[in-house]
Structures are given as structure tokens and as C-alpha cells.
């Protein structure tokens, strides 16, 4: 499929992305956005947000409460919706490291998850320029907060 949308700006304008996994994922997100593959951009952002959430929960709870982010019986990580619920139910546990991680943010994160999920599972993806601009702003905000919380969690360990 040929894409007529080529963009020079990045979807996620982040420099010095921490970790070994995240820099490549952020670059993949930006590459998809630059060439106009909007649905892939949203799926990869979902993956980024989901993995950051897992890392934060893993850092907070360790193996003692592994069932909050991992399903041992099926040997897989929890669903993104369940991870968001875990944050919501346990917000008090993140007070020291959670600047910006509050119930409003949890609602925003869940709304982004639902919208990205709908776009990823739609047969036709006609995401408008304005919709992508809104997704971009929301994703940047969510990623910024989760990276900050993740780095704060690492500093507390």
C-alpha cells in the first residue's frame, strides 16, 4: 500500500530514551508516523505504554505480587486494561514516585487504550489528520508521565 502522507516531525519527541528496548520502539513509532502508517503508529504506542506500565508495576511489586502484571498460569503478561485497573486500584502505592499518575491520568490512559484498540481492530483505518494530532498529544503526555514514574521507581530502588 502506498502512503501519501510523509511527515518530517516525530510522533514522540523524546530524546535520551532510557533502557535497551525502548529507544528502538520509540524510533519504530516515529518511523511509522513519518511514512503515514497511522494504525501501526497507534499499535506501537500501545505496546510502549503497556510495557512501561508492566515495568512500573514490576518495580513496585516485584515477584511478591506478580499476579498484578503477569498471569503465571498462562505464562503471559496481563492485558493492558487489567494493568490500568491495577494502577487505578493501587494509586496510593505510587505517591512517592507518581507525579502526574492520578485518576485523571488513568482515565486518559484508558481512553487512549480504547481508541487505539478500536483503530487496530478496524478493517478500514481512515484516521484523520486531526485525530492523529489528538492521539499524538495524548500519547506524548502519557509516555512522558510513565517514563518519569519509571525513572523515579528506579531511583527509589
mmCIF file with all atom_site columns, C-alpha atoms in Angstrom:
data_model
loop_
_atom_site.group_PDB
_atom_site.id
_atom_site.type_symbol
_atom_site.label_atom_id
_atom_site.label_alt_id
_atom_site.label_comp_id
_atom_site.label_asym_id
_atom_site.label_entity_id
_atom_site.label_seq_id
_atom_site.pdbx_PDB_ins_code
_atom_site.Cartn_x
_atom_site.Cartn_y
_atom_site.Cartn_z
_atom_site.occupancy
_atom_site.B_iso_or_equiv
_atom_site.pdbx_formal_charge
_atom_site.auth_seq_id
_atom_site.auth_comp_id
_atom_site.auth_asym_id
_atom_site.auth_atom_id
_atom_site.pdbx_PDB_model_num
ATOM 1   C CA . UNK A 1 1   ? 0.000   0.000   0.000  1.00 0.00 ? 1   UNK A CA 1
ATOM 2   C CA . UNK A 1 2   ? 1.369   3.372   -0.961 1.00 0.00 ? 2   UNK A CA 1
ATOM 3   C CA . UNK A 1 3   ? 1.075   6.118   1.608  1.00 0.00 ? 3   UNK A CA 1
ATOM 4   C CA . UNK A 1 4   ? 0.751   9.722   0.528  1.00 0.00 ? 4   UNK A CA 1
ATOM 5   C CA . UNK A 1 5   ? 1.408   11.128  3.981  1.00 0.00 ? 5   UNK A CA 1
ATOM 6   C CA . UNK A 1 6   ? 5.034   11.854  4.745  1.00 0.00 ? 6   UNK A CA 1
ATOM 7   C CA . UNK A 1 7   ? 5.851   13.847  7.835  1.00 0.00 ? 7   UNK A CA 1
ATOM 8   C CA . UNK A 1 8   ? 9.119   15.346  8.963  1.00 0.00 ? 8   UNK A CA 1
ATOM 9   C CA . UNK A 1 9   ? 8.182   15.640  12.649 1.00 0.00 ? 9   UNK A CA 1
ATOM 10  C CA . UNK A 1 10  ? 8.283   12.835  15.188 1.00 0.00 ? 10  UNK A CA 1
ATOM 11  C CA . UNK A 1 11  ? 5.183   11.395  16.807 1.00 0.00 ? 11  UNK A CA 1
ATOM 12  C CA . UNK A 1 12  ? 7.026   11.112  20.118 1.00 0.00 ? 12  UNK A CA 1
ATOM 13  C CA . UNK A 1 13  ? 9.509   13.915  20.505 1.00 0.00 ? 13  UNK A CA 1
ATOM 14  C CA . UNK A 1 14  ? 11.703  12.221  23.097 1.00 0.00 ? 14  UNK A CA 1
ATOM 15  C CA . UNK A 1 15  ? 15.475  12.296  23.313 1.00 0.00 ? 15  UNK A CA 1
ATOM 16  C CA . UNK A 1 16  ? 17.648  10.092  25.522 1.00 0.00 ? 16  UNK A CA 1
ATOM 17  C CA . UNK A 1 17  ? 15.067  7.327   25.801 1.00 0.00 ? 17  UNK A CA 1
ATOM 18  C CA . UNK A 1 18  ? 16.124  5.053   28.680 1.00 0.00 ? 18  UNK A CA 1
ATOM 19  C CA . UNK A 1 19  ? 16.618  1.298   28.509 1.00 0.00 ? 19  UNK A CA 1
ATOM 20  C CA . UNK A 1 20  ? 17.603  -1.106  25.793 1.00 0.00 ? 20  UNK A CA 1
ATOM 21  C CA . UNK A 1 21  ? 14.119  -1.933  24.500 1.00 0.00 ? 21  UNK A CA 1
ATOM 22  C CA . UNK A 1 22  ? 12.503  1.500   24.488 1.00 0.00 ? 22  UNK A CA 1
ATOM 23  C CA . UNK A 1 23  ? 14.789  3.505   22.156 1.00 0.00 ? 23  UNK A CA 1
ATOM 24  C CA . UNK A 1 24  ? 14.150  1.153   19.220 1.00 0.00 ? 24  UNK A CA 1
ATOM 25  C CA . UNK A 1 25  ? 10.425  1.072   19.934 1.00 0.00 ? 25  UNK A CA 1
ATOM 26  C CA . UNK A 1 26  ? 10.205  4.879   20.029 1.00 0.00 ? 26  UNK A CA 1
ATOM 27  C CA . UNK A 1 27  ? 12.135  5.021   16.753 1.00 0.00 ? 27  UNK A CA 1
ATOM 28  C CA . UNK A 1 28  ? 9.733   2.487   15.179 1.00 0.00 ? 28  UNK A CA 1
ATOM 29  C CA . UNK A 1 29  ? 6.773   4.611   16.322 1.00 0.00 ? 29  UNK A CA 1
ATOM 30  C CA . UNK A 1 30  ? 8.305   7.714   14.779 1.00 0.00 ? 30  UNK A CA 1
ATOM 31  C CA . UNK A 1 31  ? 9.166   5.912   11.519 1.00 0.00 ? 31  UNK A CA 1
ATOM 32  C CA . UNK A 1 32  ? 5.596   4.621   11.131 1.00 0.00 ? 32  UNK A CA 1
ATOM 33  C CA . UNK A 1 33  ? 4.249   8.099   11.791 1.00 0.00 ? 33  UNK A CA 1
ATOM 34  C CA . UNK A 1 34  ? 6.653   9.720   9.315  1.00 0.00 ? 34  UNK A CA 1
ATOM 35  C CA . UNK A 1 35  ? 5.517   7.464   6.475  1.00 0.00 ? 35  UNK A CA 1
ATOM 36  C CA . UNK A 1 36  ? 1.846   7.778   7.383  1.00 0.00 ? 36  UNK A CA 1
ATOM 37  C CA . UNK A 1 37  ? 1.115   4.285   8.714  1.00 0.00 ? 37  UNK A CA 1
ATOM 38  C CA . UNK A 1 38  ? -1.177  5.636   11.401 1.00 0.00 ? 38  UNK A CA 1
ATOM 39  C CA . UNK A 1 39  ? -2.696  2.387   12.605 1.00 0.00 ? 39  UNK A CA 1
ATOM 40  C CA . UNK A 1 40  ? 0.769   0.858   13.114 1.00 0.00 ? 40  UNK A CA 1
ATOM 41  C CA . UNK A 1 41  ? 1.841   4.016   14.944 1.00 0.00 ? 41  UNK A CA 1
ATOM 42  C CA . UNK A 1 42  ? -1.024  3.610   17.417 1.00 0.00 ? 42  UNK A CA 1
ATOM 43  C CA . UNK A 1 43  ? -0.405  -0.116  17.901 1.00 0.00 ? 43  UNK A CA 1
ATOM 44  C CA . UNK A 1 44  ? 3.264   0.554   18.694 1.00 0.00 ? 44  UNK A CA 1
ATOM 45  C CA . UNK A 1 45  ? 2.357   3.373   21.089 1.00 0.00 ? 45  UNK A CA 1
ATOM 46  C CA . UNK A 1 46  ? 0.003   0.938   22.796 1.00 0.00 ? 46  UNK A CA 1
ATOM 47  C CA . UNK A 1 47  ? 2.926   -1.509  23.085 1.00 0.00 ? 47  UNK A CA 1
ATOM 48  C CA . UNK A 1 48  ? 5.126   1.218   24.579 1.00 0.00 ? 48  UNK A CA 1
ATOM 49  C CA . UNK A 1 49  ? 2.525   2.293   27.146 1.00 0.00 ? 49  UNK A CA 1
ATOM 50  C CA . UNK A 1 50  ? 1.731   -1.298  28.049 1.00 0.00 ? 50  UNK A CA 1
ATOM 51  C CA . UNK A 1 51  ? 5.392   -2.231  28.555 1.00 0.00 ? 51  UNK A CA 1
ATOM 52  C CA . UNK A 1 52  ? 6.124   0.891   30.587 1.00 0.00 ? 52  UNK A CA 1
ATOM 53  C CA . UNK A 1 53  ? 3.134   0.014   32.772 1.00 0.00 ? 53  UNK A CA 1
ATOM 54  C CA . UNK A 1 54  ? 4.453   -3.518  33.262 1.00 0.00 ? 54  UNK A CA 1
ATOM 55  C CA . UNK A 1 55  ? 7.924   -2.234  34.161 1.00 0.00 ? 55  UNK A CA 1
ATOM 56  C CA . UNK A 1 56  ? 6.472   0.183   36.709 1.00 0.00 ? 56  UNK A CA 1
ATOM 57  C CA . UNK A 1 57  ? 4.305   -2.494  38.297 1.00 0.00 ? 57  UNK A CA 1
ATOM 58  C CA . UNK A 1 58  ? 7.214   -4.948  38.318 1.00 0.00 ? 58  UNK A CA 1
ATOM 59  C CA . UNK A 1 59  ? 9.427   -2.366  40.017 1.00 0.00 ? 59  UNK A CA 1
ATOM 60  C CA . UNK A 1 60  ? 6.737   -1.512  42.566 1.00 0.00 ? 60  UNK A CA 1
ATOM 61  C CA . UNK A 1 61  ? 5.592   -5.016  43.478 1.00 0.00 ? 61  UNK A CA 1
ATOM 62  C CA . UNK A 1 62  ? 8.360   -7.383  42.387 1.00 0.00 ? 62  UNK A CA 1
ATOM 63  C CA . UNK A 1 63  ? 7.609   -11.077 42.391 1.00 0.00 ? 63  UNK A CA 1
ATOM 64  C CA . UNK A 1 64  ? 5.635   -10.887 45.648 1.00 0.00 ? 64  UNK A CA 1
ATOM 65  C CA . UNK A 1 65  ? 2.558   -9.706  43.747 1.00 0.00 ? 65  UNK A CA 1
ATOM 66  C CA . UNK A 1 66  ? 3.417   -10.927 40.267 1.00 0.00 ? 66  UNK A CA 1
ATOM 67  C CA . UNK A 1 67  ? -0.250  -11.609 39.517 1.00 0.00 ? 67  UNK A CA 1
ATOM 68  C CA . UNK A 1 68  ? -0.815  -7.835  39.254 1.00 0.00 ? 68  UNK A CA 1
ATOM 69  C CA . UNK A 1 69  ? 1.035   -7.767  35.920 1.00 0.00 ? 69  UNK A CA 1
ATOM 70  C CA . UNK A 1 70  ? 1.738   -11.383 34.942 1.00 0.00 ? 70  UNK A CA 1
ATOM 71  C CA . UNK A 1 71  ? -0.517  -14.407 34.531 1.00 0.00 ? 71  UNK A CA 1
ATOM 72  C CA . UNK A 1 72  ? 1.609   -17.378 35.641 1.00 0.00 ? 72  UNK A CA 1
ATOM 73  C CA . UNK A 1 73  ? -0.989  -19.993 34.680 1.00 0.00 ? 73  UNK A CA 1
ATOM 74  C CA . UNK A 1 74  ? -0.916  -18.880 31.039 1.00 0.00 ? 74  UNK A CA 1
ATOM 75  C CA . UNK A 1 75  ? 2.704   -17.663 31.131 1.00 0.00 ? 75  UNK A CA 1
ATOM 76  C CA . UNK A 1 76  ? 1.929   -14.255 29.716 1.00 0.00 ? 76  UNK A CA 1
ATOM 77  C CA . UNK A 1 77  ? 1.750   -10.655 30.784 1.00 0.00 ? 77  UNK A CA 1
ATOM 78  C CA . UNK A 1 78  ? -1.548  -9.154  31.876 1.00 0.00 ? 78  UNK A CA 1
ATOM 79  C CA . UNK A 1 79  ? -3.864  -7.332  29.493 1.00 0.00 ? 79  UNK A CA 1
ATOM 80  C CA . UNK A 1 80  ? -3.361  -3.587  29.204 1.00 0.00 ? 80  UNK A CA 1
ATOM 81  C CA . UNK A 1 81  ? -6.866  -2.953  30.541 1.00 0.00 ? 81  UNK A CA 1
ATOM 82  C CA . UNK A 1 82  ? -6.039  -5.027  33.643 1.00 0.00 ? 82  UNK A CA 1
ATOM 83  C CA . UNK A 1 83  ? -2.764  -3.138  34.134 1.00 0.00 ? 83  UNK A CA 1
ATOM 84  C CA . UNK A 1 84  ? -4.655  0.148   34.036 1.00 0.00 ? 84  UNK A CA 1
ATOM 85  C CA . UNK A 1 85  ? -7.134  -1.183  36.592 1.00 0.00 ? 85  UNK A CA 1
ATOM 86  C CA . UNK A 1 86  ? -4.209  -2.229  38.811 1.00 0.00 ? 86  UNK A CA 1
ATOM 87  C CA . UNK A 1 87  ? -2.881  1.341   38.704 1.00 0.00 ? 87  UNK A CA 1
ATOM 88  C CA . UNK A 1 88  ? -6.328  2.711   39.475 1.00 0.00 ? 88  UNK A CA 1
ATOM 89  C CA . UNK A 1 89  ? -6.922  0.411   42.452 1.00 0.00 ? 89  UNK A CA 1
ATOM 90  C CA . UNK A 1 90  ? -3.412  0.938   43.856 1.00 0.00 ? 90  UNK A CA 1
ATOM 91  C CA . UNK A 1 91  ? -2.786  4.650   43.205 1.00 0.00 ? 91  UNK A CA 1
ATOM 92  C CA . UNK A 1 92  ? -1.819  5.221   46.842 1.00 0.00 ? 92  UNK A CA 1
ATOM 93  C CA . UNK A 1 93  ? 1.162   2.870   46.396 1.00 0.00 ? 93  UNK A CA 1
ATOM 94  C CA . UNK A 1 94  ? 2.664   5.264   43.841 1.00 0.00 ? 94  UNK A CA 1
ATOM 95  C CA . UNK A 1 95  ? 2.504   8.547   45.763 1.00 0.00 ? 95  UNK A CA 1
ATOM 96  C CA . UNK A 1 96  ? 6.279   8.896   46.169 1.00 0.00 ? 96  UNK A CA 1
ATOM 97  C CA . UNK A 1 97  ? 7.081   8.292   42.510 1.00 0.00 ? 97  UNK A CA 1
ATOM 98  C CA . UNK A 1 98  ? 3.959   9.296   40.695 1.00 0.00 ? 98  UNK A CA 1
ATOM 99  C CA . UNK A 1 99  ? 3.973   12.958  39.783 1.00 0.00 ? 99  UNK A CA 1
ATOM 100 C CA . UNK A 1 100 ? 1.104   13.053  37.302 1.00 0.00 ? 100 UNK A CA 1
ATOM 101 C CA . UNK A 1 101 ? -0.055  9.497   37.961 1.00 0.00 ? 101 UNK A CA 1
ATOM 102 C CA . UNK A 1 102 ? -3.547  10.193  39.266 1.00 0.00 ? 102 UNK A CA 1
ATOM 103 C CA . UNK A 1 103 ? -7.120  9.178   38.495 1.00 0.00 ? 103 UNK A CA 1
ATOM 104 C CA . UNK A 1 104 ? -7.392  11.736  35.658 1.00 0.00 ? 104 UNK A CA 1
ATOM 105 C CA . UNK A 1 105 ? -4.281  10.287  34.051 1.00 0.00 ? 105 UNK A CA 1
ATOM 106 C CA . UNK A 1 106 ? -5.599  6.733   34.491 1.00 0.00 ? 106 UNK A CA 1
ATOM 107 C CA . UNK A 1 107 ? -8.794  7.773   32.675 1.00 0.00 ? 107 UNK A CA 1
ATOM 108 C CA . UNK A 1 108 ? -6.752  9.358   29.857 1.00 0.00 ? 108 UNK A CA 1
ATOM 109 C CA . UNK A 1 109 ? -4.597  6.251   29.547 1.00 0.00 ? 109 UNK A CA 1
ATOM 110 C CA . UNK A 1 110 ? -7.648  4.018   29.364 1.00 0.00 ? 110 UNK A CA 1
ATOM 111 C CA . UNK A 1 111 ? -9.299  6.263   26.760 1.00 0.00 ? 111 UNK A CA 1
ATOM 112 C CA . UNK A 1 112 ? -6.148  6.103   24.630 1.00 0.00 ? 112 UNK A CA 1
ATOM 113 C CA . UNK A 1 113 ? -6.076  2.303   25.038 1.00 0.00 ? 113 UNK A CA 1
ATOM 114 C CA . UNK A 1 114 ? -9.693  2.003   23.915 1.00 0.00 ? 114 UNK A CA 1
ATOM 115 C CA . UNK A 1 115 ? -9.247  4.290   20.903 1.00 0.00 ? 115 UNK A CA 1
ATOM 116 C CA . UNK A 1 116 ? -6.021  2.629   19.782 1.00 0.00 ? 116 UNK A CA 1
ATOM 117 C CA . UNK A 1 117 ? -7.648  -0.766  20.240 1.00 0.00 ? 117 UNK A CA 1
ATOM 118 C CA . UNK A 1 118 ? -10.592 0.252   18.071 1.00 0.00 ? 118 UNK A CA 1
ATOM 119 C CA . UNK A 1 119 ? -8.267  1.567   15.346 1.00 0.00 ? 119 UNK A CA 1
ATOM 120 C CA . UNK A 1 120 ? -6.063  -1.532  15.472 1.00 0.00 ? 120 UNK A CA 1
ATOM 121 C CA . UNK A 1 121 ? -9.011  -3.901  15.088 1.00 0.00 ? 121 UNK A CA 1
ATOM 122 C CA . UNK A 1 122 ? -10.878 -1.950  12.430 1.00 0.00 ? 122 UNK A CA 1
ATOM 123 C CA . UNK A 1 123 ? -10.893 -3.290  8.881  1.00 0.00 ? 123 UNK A CA 1
ATOM 124 C CA . UNK A 1 124 ? -10.757 0.233   7.491  1.00 0.00 ? 124 UNK A CA 1
ATOM 125 C CA . UNK A 1 125 ? -8.480  2.760   9.093  1.00 0.00 ? 125 UNK A CA 1
ATOM 126 C CA . UNK A 1 126 ? -9.201  6.264   7.986  1.00 0.00 ? 126 UNK A CA 1
ATOM 127 C CA . UNK A 1 127 ? -7.638  8.168   10.823 1.00 0.00 ? 127 UNK A CA 1
ATOM 128 C CA . UNK A 1 128 ? -7.868  11.859  10.071 1.00 0.00 ? 128 UNK A CA 1
ATOM 129 C CA . UNK A 1 129 ? -5.051  14.347  10.442 1.00 0.00 ? 129 UNK A CA 1
ATOM 130 C CA . UNK A 1 130 ? -6.888  15.962  13.373 1.00 0.00 ? 130 UNK A CA 1
ATOM 131 C CA . UNK A 1 131 ? -7.395  12.598  15.084 1.00 0.00 ? 131 UNK A CA 1
ATOM 132 C CA . UNK A 1 132 ? -3.690  11.801  14.732 1.00 0.00 ? 132 UNK A CA 1
ATOM 133 C CA . UNK A 1 133 ? -2.827  15.205  16.161 1.00 0.00 ? 133 UNK A CA 1
ATOM 134 C CA . UNK A 1 134 ? -5.021  14.462  19.188 1.00 0.00 ? 134 UNK A CA 1
ATOM 135 C CA . UNK A 1 135 ? -3.576  10.937  19.576 1.00 0.00 ? 135 UNK A CA 1
ATOM 136 C CA . UNK A 1 136 ? -0.098  12.416  19.334 1.00 0.00 ? 136 UNK A CA 1
ATOM 137 C CA . UNK A 1 137 ? -0.724  14.941  22.116 1.00 0.00 ? 137 UNK A CA 1
ATOM 138 C CA . UNK A 1 138 ? -2.312  12.333  24.366 1.00 0.00 ? 138 UNK A CA 1
ATOM 139 C CA . UNK A 1 139 ? 0.425   9.783   23.681 1.00 0.00 ? 139 UNK A CA 1
ATOM 140 C CA . UNK A 1 140 ? 3.191   12.306  24.375 1.00 0.00 ? 140 UNK A CA 1
ATOM 141 C CA . UNK A 1 141 ? 1.590   13.203  27.688 1.00 0.00 ? 141 UNK A CA 1
ATOM 142 C CA . UNK A 1 142 ? 1.101   9.563   28.719 1.00 0.00 ? 142 UNK A CA 1
ATOM 143 C CA . UNK A 1 143 ? 4.600   8.500   27.666 1.00 0.00 ? 143 UNK A CA 1
ATOM 144 C CA . UNK A 1 144 ? 6.170   11.450  29.459 1.00 0.00 ? 144 UNK A CA 1
ATOM 145 C CA . UNK A 1 145 ? 4.408   10.608  32.714 1.00 0.00 ? 145 UNK A CA 1
ATOM 146 C CA . UNK A 1 146 ? 5.125   6.874   32.525 1.00 0.00 ? 146 UNK A CA 1
ATOM 147 C CA . UNK A 1 147 ? 8.808   7.401   31.694 1.00 0.00 ? 147 UNK A CA 1
ATOM 148 C CA . UNK A 1 148 ? 9.074   9.826   34.626 1.00 0.00 ? 148 UNK A CA 1
ATOM 149 C CA . UNK A 1 149 ? 7.379   7.383   37.018 1.00 0.00 ? 149 UNK A CA 1
ATOM 150 C CA . UNK A 1 150 ? 9.566   4.548   35.690 1.00 0.00 ? 150 UNK A CA 1
ATOM 151 C CA . UNK A 1 151 ? 12.745  6.575   36.244 1.00 0.00 ? 151 UNK A CA 1
ATOM 152 C CA . UNK A 1 152 ? 11.558  7.638   39.703 1.00 0.00 ? 152 UNK A CA 1
ATOM 153 C CA . UNK A 1 153 ? 10.862  3.998   40.579 1.00 0.00 ? 153 UNK A CA 1
ATOM 154 C CA . UNK A 1 154 ? 14.400  3.054   39.529 1.00 0.00 ? 154 UNK A CA 1
ATOM 155 C CA . UNK A 1 155 ? 15.760  5.865   41.723 1.00 0.00 ? 155 UNK A CA 1
ATOM 156 C CA . UNK A 1 156 ? 13.834  4.537   44.741 1.00 0.00 ? 156 UNK A CA 1
ATOM 157 C CA . UNK A 1 157 ? 15.192  1.018   44.435 1.00 0.00 ? 157 UNK A CA 1
#
